[in-house]
XYZ file of C-alpha atoms in Angstrom:
740
model
C 0.633 199.815 174.547
C 0.184 196.195 175.670
C 2.398 193.171 175.422
C 0.268 190.801 173.379
C 0.289 187.099 174.151
C 3.114 185.420 172.307
C 5.041 188.670 171.772
C 8.675 188.448 172.926
C 9.076 190.692 175.930
C 12.406 192.073 174.688
C 10.705 193.331 171.525
C 7.941 195.000 173.535
C 10.420 196.750 175.816
C 12.477 197.951 172.841
C 9.374 199.478 171.256
C 8.387 201.097 174.550
C 11.838 202.555 175.002
C 11.785 204.008 171.522
C 8.440 205.593 172.261
C 9.768 207.135 175.474
C 12.786 208.672 173.762
C 10.711 210.090 170.928
C 8.069 211.514 173.234
C 10.470 213.895 175.002
C 10.357 215.078 178.582
C 7.196 217.182 178.222
C 5.013 214.425 176.792
C 2.853 212.286 179.075
C 4.542 209.011 179.900
C 2.780 205.966 178.399
C 2.210 202.936 180.551
C 2.886 199.368 179.504
C 0.509 196.862 181.043
C 0.845 193.136 181.142
C -0.900 190.225 182.738
C 2.480 189.130 184.057
C 3.775 189.925 187.526
C 5.624 193.252 187.815
C 9.313 193.000 186.907
C 11.803 194.097 189.586
C 13.819 197.238 189.019
C 17.299 196.779 187.564
C 18.994 197.391 190.903
C 16.699 195.124 192.830
C 14.597 197.944 194.327
C 10.829 198.045 194.718
C 8.427 199.523 192.212
C 7.663 203.230 192.697
C 4.950 204.034 195.202
C 1.561 204.700 193.634
C 2.016 202.306 190.720
C -1.013 200.223 189.852
C -0.962 196.629 190.917
C 0.212 194.470 188.049
C 1.549 197.458 186.101
C 4.929 199.229 185.960
C 5.077 202.847 184.775
C 7.385 202.995 181.761
C 9.175 206.046 183.181
C 9.848 204.161 186.408
C 11.152 201.029 184.701
C 13.287 202.580 181.993
C 13.808 206.282 182.716
C 15.513 208.721 185.014
C 14.385 207.270 188.379
C 16.136 203.977 187.656
C 19.280 205.860 186.723
C 19.095 207.802 189.977
C 18.674 204.624 192.018
C 21.614 203.027 190.242
C 23.760 206.093 190.875
C 23.111 205.892 194.608
C 24.089 202.216 194.727
C 27.144 201.040 196.652
C 28.004 198.766 193.707
C 30.444 200.560 191.326
C 29.176 198.597 188.327
C 25.600 199.615 189.077
C 26.634 203.261 189.352
C 28.286 203.111 185.957
C 25.119 201.630 184.452
C 23.209 204.511 185.958
C 25.570 207.061 184.418
C 25.319 205.416 181.008
C 21.523 205.302 181.240
C 21.175 208.951 182.187
C 23.749 210.040 179.639
C 21.860 208.209 176.888
C 18.570 209.882 177.910
C 20.204 213.310 177.856
C 17.161 215.302 178.978
C 17.362 218.188 181.408
C 16.090 215.912 184.155
C 18.767 213.316 183.371
C 21.497 215.967 183.365
C 20.284 217.260 186.726
C 20.443 213.735 188.123
C 24.046 213.343 186.961
C 24.998 216.672 188.522
C 23.328 215.759 191.782
C 25.221 212.473 191.925
C 28.517 214.327 192.269
C 27.309 217.333 194.241
C 25.639 215.394 197.045
C 28.879 213.671 198.117
C 27.393 210.217 197.674
C 29.330 207.067 196.738
C 29.878 208.290 193.181
C 31.544 211.517 194.313
C 34.339 209.505 195.917
C 34.828 207.149 192.966
C 37.107 208.419 190.186
C 35.596 206.003 187.660
C 32.071 207.218 188.291
C 33.180 210.833 188.111
C 35.008 210.246 184.831
C 31.928 208.554 183.371
C 29.781 211.498 184.519
C 32.156 214.039 182.960
C 32.044 212.180 179.639
C 28.253 211.970 179.788
C 27.950 215.699 180.564
C 30.442 216.846 177.925
C 27.723 217.465 175.275
C 25.998 219.782 177.774
C 29.073 221.811 178.762
C 27.430 225.105 177.722
C 24.992 224.860 180.626
C 26.020 226.906 183.638
C 25.615 224.053 186.113
C 27.588 221.628 183.940
C 30.332 224.165 183.339
C 30.684 224.705 187.079
C 30.986 220.984 187.709
C 33.608 220.615 184.953
C 35.542 223.498 186.494
C 35.592 221.666 189.823
C 36.742 218.442 188.190
C 39.510 220.341 186.444
C 40.753 221.621 189.784
C 43.268 219.555 191.727
C 42.436 221.075 195.099
C 40.392 218.242 196.629
C 42.269 214.992 197.276
C 39.109 213.539 198.831
C 37.486 213.735 195.408
C 40.105 211.435 193.920
C 42.744 213.899 192.693
C 45.405 211.363 193.720
C 43.762 208.568 191.710
C 45.655 207.156 188.710
C 42.707 208.459 186.692
C 43.239 211.986 188.022
C 45.129 213.148 184.936
C 42.559 211.599 182.587
C 39.738 213.197 184.569
C 41.303 216.661 184.485
C 42.146 216.391 180.805
C 38.655 215.203 179.881
C 37.006 218.028 181.805
C 39.320 220.564 180.163
C 38.594 219.253 176.661
C 34.850 219.294 177.333
C 35.137 222.982 178.230
C 37.431 223.878 175.326
C 35.212 222.177 172.738
C 32.385 224.586 173.470
C 34.385 227.593 172.267
C 32.233 229.596 174.666
C 33.618 232.604 176.523
C 32.776 231.518 180.052
C 34.118 228.010 179.514
C 37.344 229.387 178.096
C 37.533 231.751 181.058
C 37.624 228.739 183.365
C 40.548 227.316 181.405
C 42.436 230.606 181.355
C 42.053 230.929 185.129
C 43.489 227.427 185.495
C 46.476 228.379 183.318
C 47.110 231.433 185.472
C 46.944 229.325 188.646
C 49.356 226.751 187.183
C 49.864 223.182 188.353
C 48.373 220.052 186.815
C 45.060 221.806 186.137
C 46.864 224.580 184.246
C 48.761 222.071 182.127
C 45.531 220.241 181.272
C 43.831 223.529 180.393
C 46.717 224.574 178.141
C 46.624 221.269 176.258
C 42.860 221.548 175.818
C 43.005 225.047 174.325
C 45.794 223.966 171.964
C 43.582 221.085 170.845
C 40.608 223.436 170.300
C 41.932 226.952 169.599
C 39.289 229.660 170.073
C 37.717 231.427 167.122
C 38.839 234.741 168.611
C 41.687 235.435 171.004
C 39.445 237.937 172.731
C 37.560 234.951 174.105
C 40.755 234.062 175.951
C 41.830 237.528 176.995
C 38.375 238.714 178.054
C 38.332 242.094 179.765
C 41.717 241.652 181.433
C 43.561 244.944 181.858
C 46.756 243.070 182.714
C 47.925 239.799 181.237
C 49.515 237.568 183.849
C 52.986 236.165 182.990
C 51.648 232.608 182.889
C 48.998 233.619 180.333
C 51.567 235.553 178.303
C 53.853 232.515 178.216
C 50.947 230.358 177.097
C 50.170 232.748 174.234
C 53.730 232.298 173.034
C 53.406 228.516 173.176
C 49.996 228.578 171.467
C 51.618 229.788 168.241
C 48.681 232.019 167.278
C 50.062 235.088 165.507
C 46.962 237.053 166.482
C 48.489 237.329 169.957
C 51.252 239.623 168.684
C 48.978 242.676 168.768
C 48.197 242.090 172.436
C 51.817 241.365 173.421
C 53.705 244.181 171.685
C 52.360 247.001 173.904
C 53.631 245.125 176.975
C 57.227 245.695 175.826
C 56.911 249.392 176.629
C 55.300 249.056 180.047
C 57.021 249.740 183.347
C 56.514 246.236 184.698
C 59.821 244.462 184.017
C 58.375 240.972 184.639
C 55.648 241.698 182.073
C 58.239 243.005 179.614
C 60.329 239.859 179.915
C 57.340 237.538 179.581
C 56.048 239.426 176.525
C 59.482 239.497 174.870
C 59.916 235.746 175.357
C 56.438 235.045 173.985
C 56.984 237.299 170.971
C 60.306 235.605 170.251
C 58.612 232.205 170.240
C 56.077 233.620 167.798
C 58.953 234.809 165.584
C 58.204 238.508 166.018
C 61.357 240.618 165.858
C 59.801 243.370 167.959
C 61.443 241.598 170.906
C 64.897 241.750 169.324
C 65.519 245.428 170.036
C 64.546 244.934 173.665
C 66.867 241.923 174.017
C 69.784 243.806 172.486
C 69.179 246.698 174.876
C 69.267 244.280 177.815
C 72.446 242.745 176.376
C 74.176 246.151 176.305
C 73.157 246.952 179.887
C 73.061 243.618 181.707
C 70.717 243.363 184.676
C 70.610 240.594 187.290
C 68.134 237.872 186.362
C 67.679 239.083 182.770
C 70.520 237.339 180.978
C 68.800 233.946 180.605
C 65.726 235.578 179.062
C 67.938 237.688 176.789
C 69.836 234.654 175.527
C 66.611 232.734 174.919
C 65.124 235.591 172.881
C 68.283 235.847 170.772
C 68.262 232.089 170.155
C 64.596 231.923 169.117
C 65.048 234.839 166.714
C 68.311 233.497 165.288
C 70.272 236.623 166.149
C 74.029 236.698 165.374
C 74.706 237.419 169.047
C 72.984 234.194 170.171
C 76.028 231.831 170.303
C 78.068 234.293 172.373
C 75.160 234.786 174.785
C 74.724 231.023 175.180
C 78.473 230.574 175.689
C 78.360 233.186 178.444
C 75.557 231.254 180.145
C 77.567 228.035 179.924
C 80.383 229.810 181.700
C 78.235 230.995 184.599
C 77.467 228.817 187.575
C 73.798 229.777 187.877
C 72.995 229.778 184.154
C 74.914 226.690 183.056
C 71.923 224.320 182.801
C 69.884 226.915 180.895
C 72.861 227.465 178.610
C 72.966 223.727 177.921
C 69.264 223.746 177.047
C 69.753 226.608 174.601
C 72.829 224.922 173.110
C 70.679 221.854 172.430
C 67.999 224.087 170.920
C 70.353 225.972 168.573
C 73.556 223.997 167.815
C 76.516 226.054 166.564
C 80.188 225.234 166.013
C 81.137 228.325 168.026
C 79.636 226.680 171.114
C 81.929 223.625 171.110
C 84.732 225.153 173.221
C 82.244 226.516 175.760
C 80.497 223.134 176.010
C 83.824 221.354 176.484
C 84.797 223.756 179.281
C 81.406 223.402 180.968
C 81.387 219.601 180.750
C 83.285 218.805 183.983
C 81.307 221.461 185.874
C 77.884 220.050 185.021
C 76.000 217.549 187.199
C 76.675 213.913 186.308
C 73.246 213.379 184.736
C 73.677 216.445 182.476
C 77.088 215.500 181.079
C 75.812 213.053 178.412
C 73.530 215.848 177.196
C 76.530 218.144 176.820
C 78.414 215.452 174.883
C 75.449 215.057 172.530
C 75.284 218.848 172.118
C 78.935 218.883 171.041
C 78.132 216.278 168.405
C 75.147 218.233 167.111
C 77.269 221.380 166.900
C 79.586 219.585 164.452
C 82.876 220.601 162.927
C 86.514 219.649 163.306
C 86.793 220.852 166.897
C 83.724 218.812 167.892
C 85.243 215.683 166.333
C 88.516 216.303 168.201
C 86.761 216.790 171.543
C 84.606 213.697 171.099
C 87.579 211.545 170.117
C 89.381 212.721 173.254
C 86.369 211.893 175.444
C 86.087 208.444 173.838
C 89.629 207.562 174.831
C 90.141 209.486 178.086
C 86.755 209.502 179.855
C 85.450 205.920 180.207
C 82.213 207.085 181.864
C 81.450 209.248 178.799
C 82.993 207.006 176.124
C 79.672 205.551 174.952
C 78.028 208.982 174.703
C 81.023 210.384 172.813
C 81.206 207.445 170.396
C 77.490 207.699 169.676
C 77.829 211.444 169.055
C 80.663 210.779 166.588
C 78.668 208.027 164.893
C 75.704 210.322 164.251
C 77.663 213.502 163.393
C 77.874 214.258 159.671
C 81.206 215.155 158.132
C 84.542 213.703 157.115
C 86.128 214.696 160.435
C 83.707 212.540 162.405
C 84.074 209.604 160.004
C 87.867 209.742 160.356
C 87.564 209.928 164.143
C 85.398 206.806 164.206
C 87.888 204.950 162.004
C 90.730 205.895 164.337
C 88.864 204.384 167.287
C 89.003 200.878 165.781
C 92.069 201.233 163.519
C 94.384 203.584 165.396
C 97.513 202.588 167.321
C 95.656 202.420 170.633
C 92.973 200.101 169.227
C 95.509 197.314 168.669
C 96.278 197.260 172.406
C 92.851 198.165 173.815
C 90.085 195.672 172.978
C 87.425 197.804 174.667
C 88.343 200.817 172.528
C 88.385 198.685 169.377
C 84.876 197.354 170.074
C 83.701 200.882 170.849
C 84.956 202.060 167.456
C 83.430 199.118 165.586
C 80.067 199.752 167.181
C 80.299 203.437 166.318
C 81.120 202.505 162.729
C 78.088 200.228 162.472
C 75.824 202.924 163.917
C 77.241 205.432 161.438
C 76.606 203.028 158.572
C 73.016 202.428 159.686
C 72.084 206.029 160.494
C 74.098 208.119 158.028
C 75.052 205.515 155.391
C 78.590 206.877 155.797
C 80.714 204.015 157.109
C 84.514 204.211 157.405
C 86.228 202.372 154.564
C 87.806 199.590 156.621
C 84.682 198.814 158.675
C 83.500 195.717 156.776
C 86.936 194.125 156.812
C 87.316 194.674 160.564
C 83.836 193.343 161.293
C 84.483 190.112 159.393
C 87.761 189.709 161.261
C 85.928 190.109 164.575
C 83.303 187.615 163.387
C 86.018 184.963 163.275
C 86.827 185.452 166.958
C 86.279 182.843 169.695
C 82.711 181.740 170.315
C 81.027 183.468 173.220
C 83.448 186.402 173.143
C 82.507 190.078 173.083
C 84.653 190.610 169.979
C 82.737 187.982 168.016
C 79.425 189.386 169.250
C 80.352 192.787 167.819
C 81.334 191.174 164.523
C 78.121 189.151 164.339
C 75.919 192.154 165.057
C 77.650 194.374 162.510
C 77.810 191.738 159.789
C 74.107 190.876 160.120
C 72.917 194.476 160.531
C 74.820 195.619 157.422
C 73.755 192.634 155.338
C 77.218 191.023 155.097
C 75.907 187.765 156.595
C 72.474 186.236 157.177
C 71.467 185.737 160.790
C 70.644 182.063 160.202
C 74.013 181.369 158.604
C 75.889 182.961 161.502
C 73.952 181.197 164.226
C 73.786 177.827 162.494
C 72.470 174.853 164.432
C 71.465 175.954 167.908
C 69.803 173.985 170.678
C 69.378 174.786 174.365
C 72.113 172.292 175.235
C 74.603 173.519 172.615
C 74.462 177.107 171.470
C 76.732 180.134 171.070
C 74.253 182.324 172.884
C 76.307 185.496 172.465
C 76.088 185.045 168.697
C 72.330 184.478 168.904
C 71.872 187.663 170.911
C 73.901 189.724 168.455
C 72.421 188.156 165.312
C 68.844 188.664 166.512
C 69.449 192.349 167.204
C 71.270 192.721 163.894
C 68.312 191.156 162.067
C 66.127 194.028 163.285
C 67.947 196.280 160.819
C 67.185 193.964 157.879
C 63.398 193.984 158.118
C 60.611 191.438 158.496
C 62.061 188.828 156.155
C 65.231 188.535 158.251
C 63.170 188.382 161.446
C 60.872 185.716 160.022
C 63.940 183.605 159.192
C 64.552 183.351 162.946
C 61.125 181.805 163.568
C 62.298 178.144 163.428
C 65.090 178.950 165.865
C 62.664 180.634 168.223
C 60.232 177.719 168.015
C 63.009 175.306 168.960
C 64.386 177.434 171.791
C 61.059 178.555 173.237
C 59.684 175.030 173.659
C 60.025 173.672 177.215
C 63.417 171.970 177.457
C 63.529 168.217 177.674
C 66.293 168.536 180.248
C 64.681 170.586 183.005
C 66.402 171.530 186.262
C 65.636 169.304 189.246
C 62.181 169.895 190.602
C 61.001 171.621 187.428
C 59.386 168.627 185.723
C 55.857 169.716 186.487
C 56.556 173.214 185.222
C 57.961 171.868 181.974
C 54.940 169.652 181.421
C 52.593 172.592 181.894
C 54.592 174.820 179.554
C 55.591 177.217 182.334
C 59.372 176.725 182.141
C 61.117 180.094 181.818
C 62.907 180.642 178.493
C 66.662 181.037 178.493
C 68.442 184.077 177.043
C 68.792 182.584 173.545
C 65.016 182.107 173.317
C 64.486 185.694 174.495
C 66.744 187.003 171.718
C 65.198 184.813 169.038
C 61.800 186.105 170.193
C 62.229 189.073 167.849
C 60.735 186.662 165.300
C 57.350 187.500 166.882
C 57.678 190.990 165.414
C 57.292 189.433 161.969
C 54.731 186.827 163.101
C 52.156 188.670 165.256
C 50.070 185.498 165.505
C 52.855 183.492 167.123
C 53.753 181.272 164.173
C 54.381 177.667 165.171
C 54.502 178.315 168.924
C 51.861 176.355 170.841
C 49.074 178.416 172.372
C 49.762 177.013 175.822
C 53.393 178.091 175.553
C 52.393 181.579 174.383
C 50.102 181.868 177.393
C 52.907 180.840 179.754
C 55.312 183.330 178.191
C 52.730 186.101 178.299
C 52.010 185.526 181.975
C 55.670 185.134 182.984
C 56.344 188.864 182.891
C 59.772 188.669 181.195
C 61.074 190.436 178.081
C 59.049 188.093 175.850
C 55.784 188.721 177.696
C 54.429 191.639 175.593
C 54.891 190.025 172.171
C 53.617 186.694 173.480
C 50.549 188.462 174.866
C 49.900 190.072 171.479
C 50.106 186.693 169.753
C 47.899 185.047 172.386
C 45.177 187.691 171.979
C 45.210 187.159 168.222
C 44.329 183.476 168.880
C 41.459 184.266 171.225
C 38.846 181.560 171.790
C 36.574 180.422 174.620
C 39.321 178.346 176.227
C 41.881 181.129 176.668
C 39.521 184.124 176.924
C 39.861 184.246 180.705
C 43.644 184.434 180.528
C 43.471 187.200 177.932
C 41.097 189.201 180.115
C 43.447 188.893 183.084
C 46.360 190.118 180.989
C 44.263 193.028 179.735
C 43.534 194.004 183.348
C 47.065 193.351 184.633
C 49.501 195.748 186.260
C 51.981 195.940 183.349
C 50.864 198.661 180.897
C 53.181 197.380 178.163
C 51.540 193.957 178.286
C 48.065 195.548 178.339
C 48.950 197.535 175.225
C 50.106 194.437 173.366
C 46.968 192.514 174.298
C 44.967 195.386 172.802
C 47.010 195.220 169.604
C 46.421 191.474 169.363
C 42.679 191.839 169.907
C 42.574 193.968 166.771
C 43.195 190.722 164.823
C 41.127 188.512 167.119
C 38.798 186.149 165.207
C 36.153 186.417 167.956
C 33.680 189.197 167.078
C 32.937 190.040 170.718
C 36.561 191.046 171.297
C 35.533 194.566 170.316
C 33.641 194.669 173.606
C 36.821 193.762 175.475
C 38.581 196.698 173.854
C 35.687 199.040 174.578
C 35.623 198.091 178.259
C 39.390 198.362 178.526
C 39.386 201.895 177.118
C 36.877 203.350 179.572
C 39.155 203.635 182.592
C 42.646 203.077 181.202
C 44.997 205.647 182.749
C 48.067 204.984 180.579
C 47.998 206.926 177.277
C 50.235 204.378 175.517
C 47.699 201.652 176.292
C 44.842 203.820 175.051
C 46.729 204.383 171.804
C 47.092 200.620 171.416
C 43.378 200.143 172.113
C 42.483 202.649 169.392
C 44.871 200.897 167.003
C 43.151 197.623 167.834
C 39.700 199.134 167.316
C 40.795 200.575 163.964
C 41.148 197.019 162.677
C 37.695 195.969 163.836
C 34.574 196.303 161.707
C 31.895 195.832 164.393
C 29.564 198.753 164.987
C 30.388 198.807 168.711
C 33.745 200.367 167.967
C 32.287 203.685 166.863
C 31.143 204.939 170.261
C 34.594 204.384 171.770
C 36.380 205.979 168.831
C 34.133 209.044 168.981
C 34.797 209.438 172.712
C 38.535 209.034 172.086
C 38.497 211.559 169.248
C 36.623 214.201 171.218
C 37.632 213.799 174.847
C 40.844 211.829 175.261
C 43.522 213.982 176.941
C 46.296 212.451 174.827
C 46.890 214.070 171.439
C 48.154 210.816 169.940
C 44.982 208.962 170.933
C 42.793 211.683 169.423
C 44.759 211.642 166.165
C 44.505 207.867 165.820
C 40.781 207.934 166.561
C 40.201 210.692 163.986
C 42.037 208.661 161.364
C 40.070 205.514 162.198
C 36.724 207.334 162.005
C 37.665 209.020 158.730
C 37.778 205.639 157.051
C 41.563 205.377 156.809
C 42.922 201.968 155.915
C 43.562 200.109 159.169
C 47.010 199.172 157.884
C 47.948 202.858 157.779
C 47.387 202.980 161.547
C 49.624 199.986 162.218
C 52.948 200.441 163.939
C 55.582 202.036 161.650
C 57.477 199.766 159.296
C 61.246 199.621 159.207
C 61.379 202.336 156.528
C 60.371 204.811 159.219
C 62.436 203.154 161.944
C 66.015 204.164 161.199
C 67.279 205.097 164.662
C 69.644 203.083 166.833
C 69.547 202.757 170.626
C 72.948 202.315 172.278
C 72.965 201.302 175.948
C 75.941 200.400 178.121
C 74.909 198.444 181.220
C 77.180 199.416 184.118
C 76.718 197.705 187.514
C 76.499 199.940 190.571
C 78.960 197.686 192.372
C 82.166 196.577 190.656
C 81.928 193.205 192.382
C 78.695 192.593 190.445
C 80.236 193.136 187.016
C 78.965 189.743 185.873
C 75.373 190.926 186.238
C 75.759 193.150 183.166
C 77.019 190.346 180.940
C 74.384 188.964 178.536
C 71.633 190.701 180.505
C 68.117 190.278 179.055
C 66.029 193.424 178.677
C 62.851 194.777 177.160
C 63.166 197.818 174.919
C 59.905 199.697 174.410
C 60.120 201.721 171.220
C 58.533 205.180 170.897
C 55.582 203.620 169.061
C 54.908 201.346 172.056
C 56.165 198.081 170.552
C 58.294 196.007 172.947
C 61.434 194.309 171.593
C 63.092 191.485 173.590
C 66.869 191.892 173.563
C 69.929 190.514 175.339
C 73.184 192.435 175.832
C 76.579 191.359 174.557
C 78.968 189.675 177.024
C 80.526 193.079 177.810
C 77.122 194.506 178.777
C 76.453 196.602 175.665
C 73.128 196.771 173.819
C 72.832 198.054 170.262
C 69.260 197.967 168.968
C 68.603 199.222 165.414
C 65.370 199.977 163.517
C 63.908 202.216 166.217
C 61.472 205.010 165.219
C 62.223 208.601 166.267
C 61.383 209.499 169.863
C 62.159 208.375 173.384
C 62.614 204.668 174.092
C 62.567 202.904 177.453
C 64.735 199.979 178.546
C 63.721 197.648 181.372
C 66.377 195.161 182.478
C 65.324 191.691 183.555
C 66.029 191.016 187.266
C 68.856 188.598 186.495
C 70.345 186.559 183.685
C 68.445 183.289 183.131
C 70.041 180.067 184.355
C 72.288 178.316 181.883
C 73.549 181.464 180.182
C 76.805 181.855 182.114
C 79.924 180.736 180.349
C 78.311 180.688 176.922
């Protein structure tokens, strides 16, 4: 094939490449000739020896040799191009070149990014012996020199494990089972991979083993495959006590009552070290003896923490006295868990114990009040009412506020508010401006729909503003949905603009839009939840807020990415590569609505070596809103090989053609939880540092909410989806907030 005069060279090369791929490795390699001078190789190297003058062999210019040269380069970007080239070719020769790149201890073997790219490229060939052996080595954590300590180490192990599990092949599964038996990070990755791709037959997992190791037995119980029961039951009758215990625990988790007789026998004749296992088996099988066994654990010094775990797993009213007795004997960090377990157990005795803790144990008062607020039943409702209406509440303002907050939480979570709650909230709302009492009233009145946030806040400017009311009203508006949040947009626009009255020496910062927002602007920033594009906020101000790193930074970064253009692209790229994973995730969400079509490439590049699973989930959400064809390759890789189950699920949904809106962050209908945080300074002399403290609450779905505490250092944040949230306090209260 020749490049004819006037033919675009790119078209000729594309045709030649297509011919090479179609010809296959056994076909003779065609040669493209041209009257032009030979083109240099992609990595700047010389043409292969023996090539005719004025001609470049097609195999040498586009095939495996170029990939090999790129892989041996000291430039990481060149190595990655080499991996992608060889992975796209996919022939036996290309696979051998990828294997050699990691086995010869060259530059790529020491680079976690190159190794991860190689593992992804080799995943379709995992049934080959040589590839399987390499994946087994990458799964292992035994060689720090190979990058096991890299932030990508977990992603690398998980990807290798999934590549092996997807084959469903006996030898590949054997590698994973051996890792489970050995334990550690590799064992955890192997267990997750097998759960993601269960084998067609359990015999593929068990192989020819005459004895099942305890770690493998425990995994079979966690796997939830009822076919394992036949292999586990015979172990109950063996002479190996450790094997008996492991099999009984696994069978109990599978719901098989064959373990119940063994547990009852152990209960009748207690043996050292067996009681924890016995109690766990009874709990999993719902045996009548379970509460008494758990109570006995709570009363023992060595088994107390395990007893607490089982009490959380299987709440029962009979456990309340044992939990109350164990409470002062538990470590400090376990005591809030015990308080919550009392609340989940329920009943009149639980309500009595929690009311006592609310009034007598200040360090546990918040935990006890929250447990009462979320505990169903008339006893708990009456206990909450007594906290803000009882005789002690009239003399103790802290106790009264505690009860009012518990009542609001109960109204939001259970729709079971005490009768006098609304009246007491409106009375608190009339309190002095800037006071903690009024802040509680404002939050409750707005959250329960008794007052609109805008009406409560009224006219507010940086120079004249009841900031405590703004903080409370903004958090209360979260419970009322997007319309209430959008109503705060004008307030946010006014407060977020650089102040006309800047501190001395800050004039240049104000002119450039870099002035830090005060606490009122941070609170009103919840309006960005309803206006992902930033609303009326200037792009330059959004950029300054996004780069400032404060509580507003994530939502500002999301809005900035949604306004992407050539002017701000560089700033968006820096945020996407920054050190804050929460900001990176929000940039990815914003790029999903980016008007620039090439933003899909930004998301694709960001996914390749992102080590934080929450950021990868955000990237997949962003890609789900894109329509460009480039998204598919990333989504397929995420669906098949991402170690995080949430990422894989989102990618599957996106590839199945699901409406992009169904993959958006949950709406308020699904977000009914409330986060209650009491900020307590380590040093009593620094008590002022907790007052009106700004913070960033990251919800379980990854969305960051800017919030500011009440003057007494308490944060109530409603409309939170189920799961674990994270709270990051700002270093200090912004200037100008004291005394408000």
